[in-house]
Tab-separated table of C-alpha atoms in Angstrom:
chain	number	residue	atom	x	y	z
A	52	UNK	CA	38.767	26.344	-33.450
A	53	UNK	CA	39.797	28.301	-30.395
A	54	UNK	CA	43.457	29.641	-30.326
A	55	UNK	CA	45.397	28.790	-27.423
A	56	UNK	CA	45.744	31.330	-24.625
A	57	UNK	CA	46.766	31.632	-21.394
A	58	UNK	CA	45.211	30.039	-18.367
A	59	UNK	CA	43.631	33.026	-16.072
A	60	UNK	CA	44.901	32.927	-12.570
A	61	UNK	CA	42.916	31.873	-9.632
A	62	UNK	CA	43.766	35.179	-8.142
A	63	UNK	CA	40.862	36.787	-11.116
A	64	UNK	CA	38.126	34.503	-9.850
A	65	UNK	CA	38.710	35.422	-6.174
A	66	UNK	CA	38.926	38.941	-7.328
A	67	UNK	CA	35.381	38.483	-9.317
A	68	UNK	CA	33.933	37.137	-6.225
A	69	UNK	CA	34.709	39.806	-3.819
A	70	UNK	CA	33.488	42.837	-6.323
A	71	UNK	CA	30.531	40.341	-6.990
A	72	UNK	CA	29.513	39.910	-3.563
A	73	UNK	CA	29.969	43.924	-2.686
A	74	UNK	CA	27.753	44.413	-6.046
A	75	UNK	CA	25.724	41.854	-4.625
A	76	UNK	CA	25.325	43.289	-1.416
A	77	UNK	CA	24.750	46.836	-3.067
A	78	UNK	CA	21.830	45.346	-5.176
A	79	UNK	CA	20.097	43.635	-1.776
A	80	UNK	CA	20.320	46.839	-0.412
A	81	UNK	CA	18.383	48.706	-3.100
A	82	UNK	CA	15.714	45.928	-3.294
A	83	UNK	CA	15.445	46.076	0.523
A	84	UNK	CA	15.428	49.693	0.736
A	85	UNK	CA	12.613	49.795	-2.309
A	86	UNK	CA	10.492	46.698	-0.372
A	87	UNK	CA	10.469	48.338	3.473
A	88	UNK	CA	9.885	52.065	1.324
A	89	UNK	CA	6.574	50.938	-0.894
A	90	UNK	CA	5.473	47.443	1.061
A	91	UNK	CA	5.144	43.709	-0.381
A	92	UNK	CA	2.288	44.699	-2.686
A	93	UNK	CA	3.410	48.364	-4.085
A	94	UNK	CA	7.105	46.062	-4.269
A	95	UNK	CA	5.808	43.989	-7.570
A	96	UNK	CA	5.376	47.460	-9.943
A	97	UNK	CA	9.010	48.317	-8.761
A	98	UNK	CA	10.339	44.906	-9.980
A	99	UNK	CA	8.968	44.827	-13.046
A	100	UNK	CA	11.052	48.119	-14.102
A	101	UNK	CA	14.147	46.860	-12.089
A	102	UNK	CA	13.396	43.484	-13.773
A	103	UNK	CA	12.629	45.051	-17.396
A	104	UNK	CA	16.136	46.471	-17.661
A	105	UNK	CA	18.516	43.517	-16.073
A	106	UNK	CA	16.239	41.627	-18.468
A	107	UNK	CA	18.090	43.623	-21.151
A	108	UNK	CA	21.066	43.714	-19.411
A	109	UNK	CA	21.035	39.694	-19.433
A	110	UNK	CA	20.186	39.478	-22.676
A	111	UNK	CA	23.060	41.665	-23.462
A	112	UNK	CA	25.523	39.481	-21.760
A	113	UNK	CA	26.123	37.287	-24.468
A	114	UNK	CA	28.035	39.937	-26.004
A	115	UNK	CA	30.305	40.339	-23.230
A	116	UNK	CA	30.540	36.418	-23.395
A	117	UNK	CA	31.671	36.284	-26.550
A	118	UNK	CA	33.569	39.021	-26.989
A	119	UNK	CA	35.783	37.612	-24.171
A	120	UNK	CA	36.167	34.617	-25.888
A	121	UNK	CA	37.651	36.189	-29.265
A	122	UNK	CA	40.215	38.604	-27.475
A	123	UNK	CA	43.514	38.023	-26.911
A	124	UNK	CA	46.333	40.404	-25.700
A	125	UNK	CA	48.523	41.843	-28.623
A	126	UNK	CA	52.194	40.675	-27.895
A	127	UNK	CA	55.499	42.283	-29.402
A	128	UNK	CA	55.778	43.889	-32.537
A	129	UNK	CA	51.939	41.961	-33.297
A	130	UNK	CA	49.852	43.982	-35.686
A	131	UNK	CA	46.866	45.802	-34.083
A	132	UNK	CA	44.487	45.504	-36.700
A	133	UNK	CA	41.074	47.335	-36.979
A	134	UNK	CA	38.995	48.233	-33.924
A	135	UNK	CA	36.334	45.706	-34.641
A	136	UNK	CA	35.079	45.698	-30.628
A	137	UNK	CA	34.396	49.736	-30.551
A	138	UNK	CA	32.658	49.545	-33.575
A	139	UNK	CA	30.564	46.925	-33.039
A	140	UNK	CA	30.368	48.232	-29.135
A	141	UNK	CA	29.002	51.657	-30.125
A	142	UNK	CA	26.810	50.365	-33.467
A	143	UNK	CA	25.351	47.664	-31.182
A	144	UNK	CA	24.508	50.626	-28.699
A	145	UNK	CA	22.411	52.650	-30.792
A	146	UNK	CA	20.515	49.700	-32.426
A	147	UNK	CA	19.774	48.403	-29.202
A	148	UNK	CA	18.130	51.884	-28.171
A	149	UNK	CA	16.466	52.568	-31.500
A	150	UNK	CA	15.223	48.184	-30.858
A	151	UNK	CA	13.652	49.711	-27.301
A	152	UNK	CA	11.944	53.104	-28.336
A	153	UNK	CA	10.930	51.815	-31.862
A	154	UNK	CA	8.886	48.696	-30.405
A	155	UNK	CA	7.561	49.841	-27.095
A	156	UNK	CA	4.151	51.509	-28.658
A	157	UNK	CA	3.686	47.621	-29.206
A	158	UNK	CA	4.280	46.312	-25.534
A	159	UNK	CA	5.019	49.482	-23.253
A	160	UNK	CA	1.477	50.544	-22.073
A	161	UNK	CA	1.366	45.908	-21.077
A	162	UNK	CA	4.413	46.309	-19.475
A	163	UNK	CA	4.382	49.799	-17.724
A	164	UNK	CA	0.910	50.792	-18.009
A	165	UNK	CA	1.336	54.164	-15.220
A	166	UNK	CA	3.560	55.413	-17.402
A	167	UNK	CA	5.149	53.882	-20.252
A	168	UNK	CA	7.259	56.339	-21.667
A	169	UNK	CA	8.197	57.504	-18.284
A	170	UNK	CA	10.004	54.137	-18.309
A	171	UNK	CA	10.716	53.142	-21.703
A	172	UNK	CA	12.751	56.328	-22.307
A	173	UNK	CA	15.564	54.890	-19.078
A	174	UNK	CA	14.821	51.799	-19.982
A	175	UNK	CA	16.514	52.607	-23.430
A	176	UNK	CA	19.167	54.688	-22.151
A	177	UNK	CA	20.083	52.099	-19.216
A	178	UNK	CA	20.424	49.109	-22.249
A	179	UNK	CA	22.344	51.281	-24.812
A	180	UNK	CA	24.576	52.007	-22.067
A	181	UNK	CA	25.509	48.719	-21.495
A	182	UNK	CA	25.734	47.587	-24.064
A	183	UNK	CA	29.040	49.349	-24.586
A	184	UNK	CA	29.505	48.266	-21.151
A	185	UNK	CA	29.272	44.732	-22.196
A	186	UNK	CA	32.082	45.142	-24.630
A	187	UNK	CA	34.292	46.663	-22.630
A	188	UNK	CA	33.824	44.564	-20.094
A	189	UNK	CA	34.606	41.501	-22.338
A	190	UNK	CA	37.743	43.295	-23.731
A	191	UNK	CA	38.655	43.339	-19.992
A	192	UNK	CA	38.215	39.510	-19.248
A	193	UNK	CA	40.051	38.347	-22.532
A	194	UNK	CA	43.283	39.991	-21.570
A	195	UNK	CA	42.587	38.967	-17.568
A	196	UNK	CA	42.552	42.686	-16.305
A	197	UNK	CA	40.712	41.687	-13.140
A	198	UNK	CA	41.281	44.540	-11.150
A	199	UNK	CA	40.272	47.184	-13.718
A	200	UNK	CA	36.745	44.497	-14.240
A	201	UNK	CA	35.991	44.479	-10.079
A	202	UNK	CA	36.921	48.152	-10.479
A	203	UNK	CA	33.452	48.249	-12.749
A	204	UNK	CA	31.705	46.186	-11.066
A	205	UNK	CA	31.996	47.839	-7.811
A	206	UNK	CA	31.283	51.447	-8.942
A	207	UNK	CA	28.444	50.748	-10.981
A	208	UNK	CA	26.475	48.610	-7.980
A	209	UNK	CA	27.373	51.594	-5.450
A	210	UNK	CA	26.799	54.731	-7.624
A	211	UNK	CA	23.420	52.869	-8.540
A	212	UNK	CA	22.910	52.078	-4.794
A	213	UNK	CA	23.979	55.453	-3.527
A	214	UNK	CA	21.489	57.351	-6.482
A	215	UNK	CA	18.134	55.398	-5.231
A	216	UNK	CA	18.529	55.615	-1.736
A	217	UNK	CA	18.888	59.714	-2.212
A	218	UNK	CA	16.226	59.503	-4.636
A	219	UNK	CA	14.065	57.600	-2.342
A	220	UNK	CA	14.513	60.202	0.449
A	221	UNK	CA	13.959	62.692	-1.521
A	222	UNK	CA	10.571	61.746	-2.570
A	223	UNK	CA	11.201	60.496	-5.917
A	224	UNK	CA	8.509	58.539	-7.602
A	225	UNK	CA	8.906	55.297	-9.263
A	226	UNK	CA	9.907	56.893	-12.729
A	227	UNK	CA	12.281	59.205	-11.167
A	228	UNK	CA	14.377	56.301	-9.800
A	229	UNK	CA	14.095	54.696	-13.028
A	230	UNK	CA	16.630	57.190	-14.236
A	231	UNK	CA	18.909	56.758	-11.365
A	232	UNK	CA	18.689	52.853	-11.683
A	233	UNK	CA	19.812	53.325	-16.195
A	234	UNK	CA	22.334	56.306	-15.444
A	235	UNK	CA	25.096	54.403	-13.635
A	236	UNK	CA	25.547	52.025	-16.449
A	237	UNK	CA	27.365	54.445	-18.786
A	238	UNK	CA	28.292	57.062	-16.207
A	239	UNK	CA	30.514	54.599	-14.923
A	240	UNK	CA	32.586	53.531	-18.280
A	241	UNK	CA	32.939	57.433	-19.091
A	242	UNK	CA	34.510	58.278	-15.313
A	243	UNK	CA	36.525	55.280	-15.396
A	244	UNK	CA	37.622	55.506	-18.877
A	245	UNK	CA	40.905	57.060	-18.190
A	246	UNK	CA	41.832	53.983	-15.971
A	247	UNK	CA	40.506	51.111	-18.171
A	248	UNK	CA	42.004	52.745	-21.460
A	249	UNK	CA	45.538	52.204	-20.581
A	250	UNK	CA	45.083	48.079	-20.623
A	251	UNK	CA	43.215	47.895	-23.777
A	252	UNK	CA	43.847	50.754	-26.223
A	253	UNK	CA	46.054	49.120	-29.445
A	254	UNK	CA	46.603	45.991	-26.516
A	255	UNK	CA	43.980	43.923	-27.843
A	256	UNK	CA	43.108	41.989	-30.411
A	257	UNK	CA	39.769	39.472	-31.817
A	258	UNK	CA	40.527	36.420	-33.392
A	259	UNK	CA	37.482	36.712	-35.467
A	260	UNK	CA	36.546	39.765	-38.326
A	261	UNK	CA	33.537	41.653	-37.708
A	262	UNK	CA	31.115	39.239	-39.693
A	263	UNK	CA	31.903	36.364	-37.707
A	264	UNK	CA	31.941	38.128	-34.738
A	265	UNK	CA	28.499	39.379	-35.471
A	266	UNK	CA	27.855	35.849	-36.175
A	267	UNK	CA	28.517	34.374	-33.127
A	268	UNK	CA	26.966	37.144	-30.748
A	269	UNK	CA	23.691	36.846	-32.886
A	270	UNK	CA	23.912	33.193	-31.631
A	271	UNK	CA	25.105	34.013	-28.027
A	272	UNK	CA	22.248	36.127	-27.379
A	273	UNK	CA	20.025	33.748	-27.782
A	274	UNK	CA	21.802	31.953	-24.932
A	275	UNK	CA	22.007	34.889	-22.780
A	276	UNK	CA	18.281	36.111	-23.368
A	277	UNK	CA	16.861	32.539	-21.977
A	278	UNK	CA	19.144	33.150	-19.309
A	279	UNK	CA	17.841	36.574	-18.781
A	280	UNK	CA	14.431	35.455	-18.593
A	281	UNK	CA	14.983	32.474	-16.290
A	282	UNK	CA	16.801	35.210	-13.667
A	283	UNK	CA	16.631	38.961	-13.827
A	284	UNK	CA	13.320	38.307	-15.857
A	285	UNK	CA	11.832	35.527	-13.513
A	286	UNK	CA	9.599	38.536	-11.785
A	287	UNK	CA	8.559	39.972	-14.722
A	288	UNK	CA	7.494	36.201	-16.040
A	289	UNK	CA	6.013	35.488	-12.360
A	290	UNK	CA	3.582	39.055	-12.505
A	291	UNK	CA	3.029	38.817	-16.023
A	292	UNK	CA	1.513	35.235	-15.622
A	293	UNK	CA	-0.169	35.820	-12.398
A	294	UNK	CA	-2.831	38.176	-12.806
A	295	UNK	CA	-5.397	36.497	-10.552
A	296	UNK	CA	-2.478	36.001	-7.618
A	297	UNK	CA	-3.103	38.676	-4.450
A	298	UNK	CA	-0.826	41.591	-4.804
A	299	UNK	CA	0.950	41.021	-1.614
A	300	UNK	CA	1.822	37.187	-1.800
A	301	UNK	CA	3.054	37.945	-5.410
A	302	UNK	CA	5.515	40.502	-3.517
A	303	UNK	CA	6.339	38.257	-1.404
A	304	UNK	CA	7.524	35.209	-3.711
A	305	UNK	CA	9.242	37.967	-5.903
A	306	UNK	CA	11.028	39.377	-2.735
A	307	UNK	CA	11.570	35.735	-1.472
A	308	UNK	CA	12.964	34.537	-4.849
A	309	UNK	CA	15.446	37.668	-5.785
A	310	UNK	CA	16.807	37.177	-2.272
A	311	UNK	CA	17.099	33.141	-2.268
A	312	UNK	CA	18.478	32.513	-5.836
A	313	UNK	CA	20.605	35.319	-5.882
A	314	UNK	CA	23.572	34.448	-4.053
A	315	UNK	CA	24.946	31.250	-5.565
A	316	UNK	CA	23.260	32.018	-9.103
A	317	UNK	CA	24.584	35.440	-9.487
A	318	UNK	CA	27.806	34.762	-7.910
A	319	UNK	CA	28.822	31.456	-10.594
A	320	UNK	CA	27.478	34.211	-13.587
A	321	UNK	CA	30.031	36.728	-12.428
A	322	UNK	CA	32.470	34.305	-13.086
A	323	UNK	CA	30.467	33.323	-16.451
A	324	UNK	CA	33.266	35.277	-18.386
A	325	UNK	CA	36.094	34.122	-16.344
A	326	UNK	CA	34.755	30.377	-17.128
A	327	UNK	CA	35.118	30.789	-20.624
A	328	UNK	CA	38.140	32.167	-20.537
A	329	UNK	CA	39.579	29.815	-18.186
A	330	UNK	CA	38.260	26.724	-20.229
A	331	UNK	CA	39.290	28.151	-23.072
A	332	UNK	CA	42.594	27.746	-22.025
A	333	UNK	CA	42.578	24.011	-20.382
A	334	UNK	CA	43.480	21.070	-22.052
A	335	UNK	CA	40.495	19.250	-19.890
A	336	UNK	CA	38.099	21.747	-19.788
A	337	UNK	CA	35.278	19.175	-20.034
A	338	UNK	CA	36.589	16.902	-16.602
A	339	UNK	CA	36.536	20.710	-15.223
A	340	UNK	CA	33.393	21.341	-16.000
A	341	UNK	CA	32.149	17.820	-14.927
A	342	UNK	CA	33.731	18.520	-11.344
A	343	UNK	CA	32.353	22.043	-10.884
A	344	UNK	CA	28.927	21.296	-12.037
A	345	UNK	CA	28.799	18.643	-9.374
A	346	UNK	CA	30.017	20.721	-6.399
A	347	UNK	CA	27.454	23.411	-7.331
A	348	UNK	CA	24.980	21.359	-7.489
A	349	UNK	CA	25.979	19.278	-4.247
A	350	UNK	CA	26.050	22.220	-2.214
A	351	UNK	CA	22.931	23.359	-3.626
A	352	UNK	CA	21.299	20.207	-1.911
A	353	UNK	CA	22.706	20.553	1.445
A	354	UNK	CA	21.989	24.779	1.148
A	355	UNK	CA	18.670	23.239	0.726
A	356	UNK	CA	18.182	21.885	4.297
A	357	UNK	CA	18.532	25.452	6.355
A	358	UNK	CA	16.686	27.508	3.760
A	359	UNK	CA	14.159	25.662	4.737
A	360	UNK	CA	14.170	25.835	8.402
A	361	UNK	CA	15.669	29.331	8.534
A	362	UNK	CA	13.512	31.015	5.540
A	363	UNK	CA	10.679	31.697	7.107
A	364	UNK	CA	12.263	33.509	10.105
A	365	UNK	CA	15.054	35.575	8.246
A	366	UNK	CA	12.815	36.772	5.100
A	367	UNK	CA	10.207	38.186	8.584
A	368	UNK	CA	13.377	40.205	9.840
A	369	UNK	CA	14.345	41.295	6.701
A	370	UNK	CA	11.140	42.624	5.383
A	371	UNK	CA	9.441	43.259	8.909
A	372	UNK	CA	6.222	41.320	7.895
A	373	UNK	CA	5.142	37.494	8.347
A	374	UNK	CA	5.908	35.778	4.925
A	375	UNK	CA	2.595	33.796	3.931
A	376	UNK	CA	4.921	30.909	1.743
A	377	UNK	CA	6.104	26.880	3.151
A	378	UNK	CA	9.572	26.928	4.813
A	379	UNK	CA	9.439	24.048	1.791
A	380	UNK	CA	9.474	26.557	-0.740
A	381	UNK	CA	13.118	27.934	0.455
A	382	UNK	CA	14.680	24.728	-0.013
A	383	UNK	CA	13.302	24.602	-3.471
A	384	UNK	CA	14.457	28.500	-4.841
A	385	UNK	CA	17.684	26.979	-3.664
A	386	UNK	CA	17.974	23.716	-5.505
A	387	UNK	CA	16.870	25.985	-8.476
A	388	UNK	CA	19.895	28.431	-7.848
A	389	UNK	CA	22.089	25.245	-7.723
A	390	UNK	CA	20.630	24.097	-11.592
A	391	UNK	CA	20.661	27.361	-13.062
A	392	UNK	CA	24.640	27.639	-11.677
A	393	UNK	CA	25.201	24.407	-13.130
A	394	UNK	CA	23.742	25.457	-16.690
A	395	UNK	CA	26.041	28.599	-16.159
A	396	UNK	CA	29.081	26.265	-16.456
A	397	UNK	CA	28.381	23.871	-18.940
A	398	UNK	CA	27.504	26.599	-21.086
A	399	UNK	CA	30.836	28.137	-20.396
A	400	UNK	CA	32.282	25.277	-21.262
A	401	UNK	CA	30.686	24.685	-24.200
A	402	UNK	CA	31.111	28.557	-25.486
A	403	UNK	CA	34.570	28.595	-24.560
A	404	UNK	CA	34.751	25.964	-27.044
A	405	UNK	CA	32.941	27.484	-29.536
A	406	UNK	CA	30.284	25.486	-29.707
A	407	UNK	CA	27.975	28.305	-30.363
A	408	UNK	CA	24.815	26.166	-31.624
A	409	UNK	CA	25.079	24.074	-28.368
A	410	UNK	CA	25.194	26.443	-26.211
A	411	UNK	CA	22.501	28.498	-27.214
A	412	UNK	CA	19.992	25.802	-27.560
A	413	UNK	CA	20.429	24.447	-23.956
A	414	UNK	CA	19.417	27.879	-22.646
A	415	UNK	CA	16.763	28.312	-25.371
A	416	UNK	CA	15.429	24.847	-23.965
A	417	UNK	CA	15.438	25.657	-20.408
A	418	UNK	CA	13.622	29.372	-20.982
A	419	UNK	CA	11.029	27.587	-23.119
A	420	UNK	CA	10.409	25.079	-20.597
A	421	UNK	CA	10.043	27.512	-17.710
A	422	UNK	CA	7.914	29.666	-19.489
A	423	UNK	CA	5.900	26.909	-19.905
A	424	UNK	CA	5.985	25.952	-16.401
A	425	UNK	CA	4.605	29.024	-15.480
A	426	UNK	CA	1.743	29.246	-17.815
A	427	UNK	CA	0.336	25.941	-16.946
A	428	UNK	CA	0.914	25.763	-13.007
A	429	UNK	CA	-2.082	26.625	-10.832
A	430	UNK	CA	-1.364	29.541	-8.299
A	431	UNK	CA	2.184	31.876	-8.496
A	432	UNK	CA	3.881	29.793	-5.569
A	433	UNK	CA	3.475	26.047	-7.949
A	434	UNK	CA	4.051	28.053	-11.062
A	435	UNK	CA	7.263	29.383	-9.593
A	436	UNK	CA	8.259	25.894	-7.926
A	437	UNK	CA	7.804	24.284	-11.406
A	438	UNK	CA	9.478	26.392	-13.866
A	439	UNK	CA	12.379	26.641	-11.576
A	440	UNK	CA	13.364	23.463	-11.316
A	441	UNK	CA	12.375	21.857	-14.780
A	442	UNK	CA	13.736	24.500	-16.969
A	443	UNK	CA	16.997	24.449	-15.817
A	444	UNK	CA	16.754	20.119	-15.647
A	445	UNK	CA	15.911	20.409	-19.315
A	446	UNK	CA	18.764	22.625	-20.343
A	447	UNK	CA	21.185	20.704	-18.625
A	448	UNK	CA	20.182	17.290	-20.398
A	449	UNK	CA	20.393	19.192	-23.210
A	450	UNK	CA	23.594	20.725	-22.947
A	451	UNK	CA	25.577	17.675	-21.723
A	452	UNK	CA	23.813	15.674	-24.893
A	453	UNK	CA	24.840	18.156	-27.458
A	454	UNK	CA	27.997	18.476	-25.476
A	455	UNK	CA	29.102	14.651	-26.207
A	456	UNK	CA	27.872	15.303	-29.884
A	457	UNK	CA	30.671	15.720	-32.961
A	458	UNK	CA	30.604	19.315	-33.372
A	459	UNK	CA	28.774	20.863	-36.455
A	460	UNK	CA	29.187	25.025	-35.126
């Protein structure tokens, strides 16, 4: 059972969105800059790095997730109690780098065959980085300090931006902006430490010990790596399965999808934290979820309509070539966008509940199902068209099923 807390204000999501959309615009920029720089077909190795590590990142999430879920402000004389977040935050941080370097002689060379340690060695740095990154963030959204969170958010997307446009110019090579994609991660916790200290130092608290915590995040992160996979991974799934496709068009459909899905999916998964704790707090957090799904997904289907009559022309300014996909296929990375926003928010729902077990198995169904999708589909543009729409279908069915069920977490 959750404890009851207070209801975030509306003010923290519309702060969210504005540091999301300025992080969003930041990250455009870099994959722009990186696409015009190398060209459509050089474009797909650069992905699969930038992909590699926000595949971590993703996966990662879950501990933010929960960790915003357990903590609660400490209020009057209220006992403090151990540090369980820092300790798991910096434990969690060294396992996860010791995870990267002490596995990649098995997939690094299939991954980043040019050079793997050139980019297994950031990789790791960039992921143990956040994951104390992922903790403090979540400290930050349980006690609502939403400035001090778009604060993050901001700095990290422009010091990153900033770093790999010098880089670029300066005639870095791929590996060298691997280092200035990890760095900003941690670089970014340490400068701003001073600032975020003063709201959480002895001023929070976790309703759960460390063992349930553990618990809980080892169940999260389930959730969060199928959602990893279906988004910051979808380009690493799309090359990985797509040997026979011609450099270029893969470039393309990676370029086209990053830039399509992006805005509505990244900007409801922003707010992923702020859902939970929001619902956490409502008395009819399920009729809230019900009504927010919908509007997602209805504006998803009229999105749909424009994308594709105005795809084709805007991704040819934007990238300075003439895209070889349907104007159909637009309408379709948008529809997907709208699913994968909806499974964002009954999974908040359902965490903020703590239905742990629920949650994690709708995601694990919808990554399964994509996956799937992509291995059987003939040709990248069907395999993509597929596993975008039915994986997130699937997870949804499943999460509003389990979500009706008795709970057994």
């Amino acid at each position: 059972m959750t404890e009851t807390a207070a209801r975030p204000s509306a003010r923290g999501a519309t702060t969210l969105l504005v540091a999301t959309l300025v992080a969003g615009v930041a990250g455009y920029l870099v994959t722009w800059f990186a696409f015009r720089l190398t060209g459509p077909a050089e474009y797909a190795g650069f992905a699969v790095f930038w992909a590699s590590i926000y595949l971590v990142v993703g996966a990662l999430a879950g501990v933010q997730q929960e960790i915003a879920r357990a903590t609660h402000p400490v209020r009057g004389d209220e006992a403090v109690g151990p540090r369980t977040a820092r300790t798991f935050g910096l434990a969690l941080a060294v396992v996860v780098a010791l995870a990267i370097l002490g596995t990649a002689p098995l997939w690094g060379a299939a991954v980043f065959p040019e050079a793997t340690w050139g980019f297994v060695l950031p990789l790791a740095l960039g992921a143990a980085s956040y994951a104390v990154v992922a903790v403090v963030a979540g400290s930050l959204y349980g006690v609502h300090h939403w400035n001090h969170l778009a604060l993050m958010m901001i700095a990290d997307a422009v010091v990153r931006l900033v770093a790999v446009v010098v880089g670029g110019m300066l005639g870095l090579d791929a590996q060298g902006l691997a280092w200035l994609i990890a760095i900003p991660f941690g670089l970014v916790v340490v400068v701003l430490w001073p600032i975020l200290r003063v709201g959480l130092v002895n001023r929070t608290r976790l309703d759960v010990g460390m063992r349930a915590l553990t618990g809980n995040i080892a169940r999260t992160l389930v959730a969060s790596t199928a959602t990893a996979l279906m988004v910051s991974g979808f380009p690493l799934l799309i090359s990985t399965a797509s040997d026979g496709a011609h450099a270029a068009l893969l470039g393309e459909v990676i370029f086209a999808t990053t830039l399509v899905r992006a805005p509505l999916i990244v900007g409801v998964m922003s707010l992923q934290s702020y859902l939970v704790v929001r619902f956490r707090a409502d008395p009819h957090a399920r009729r809230s979820m019900v009504l927010l799904a919908l509007v997602i997904l209805g504006v998803g289907g009229v999105l749909a309509i424009p994308a594709a009559l105005l795809g084709t022309p805007v991704l040819a300014f934007i990238s300075g070539s003439t895209p070889m996909v349907e104007p159909w296929f637009y309408a379709v990375l948008v529809v997907s966008s709208a699913l994968v926003a909806a499974l964002t928010v009954t999974g908040a729902e359902l965490l903020a509940a703590s239905r742990h077990l629920a949650y994690s198995a709708g995601w694990a169904a919808a990554a399964v199902a994509t996956i799937a999708a992509i291995v059987v589909a003939d040709g990248v543009v069907q395999a993509v068209t597929l596993a975008s729409i039915v994986g997130p279908i699937l997870g949804l069915v499943v999460h509003v099923g389990l979500g009706l069920t008795p709970s057994r977490d």
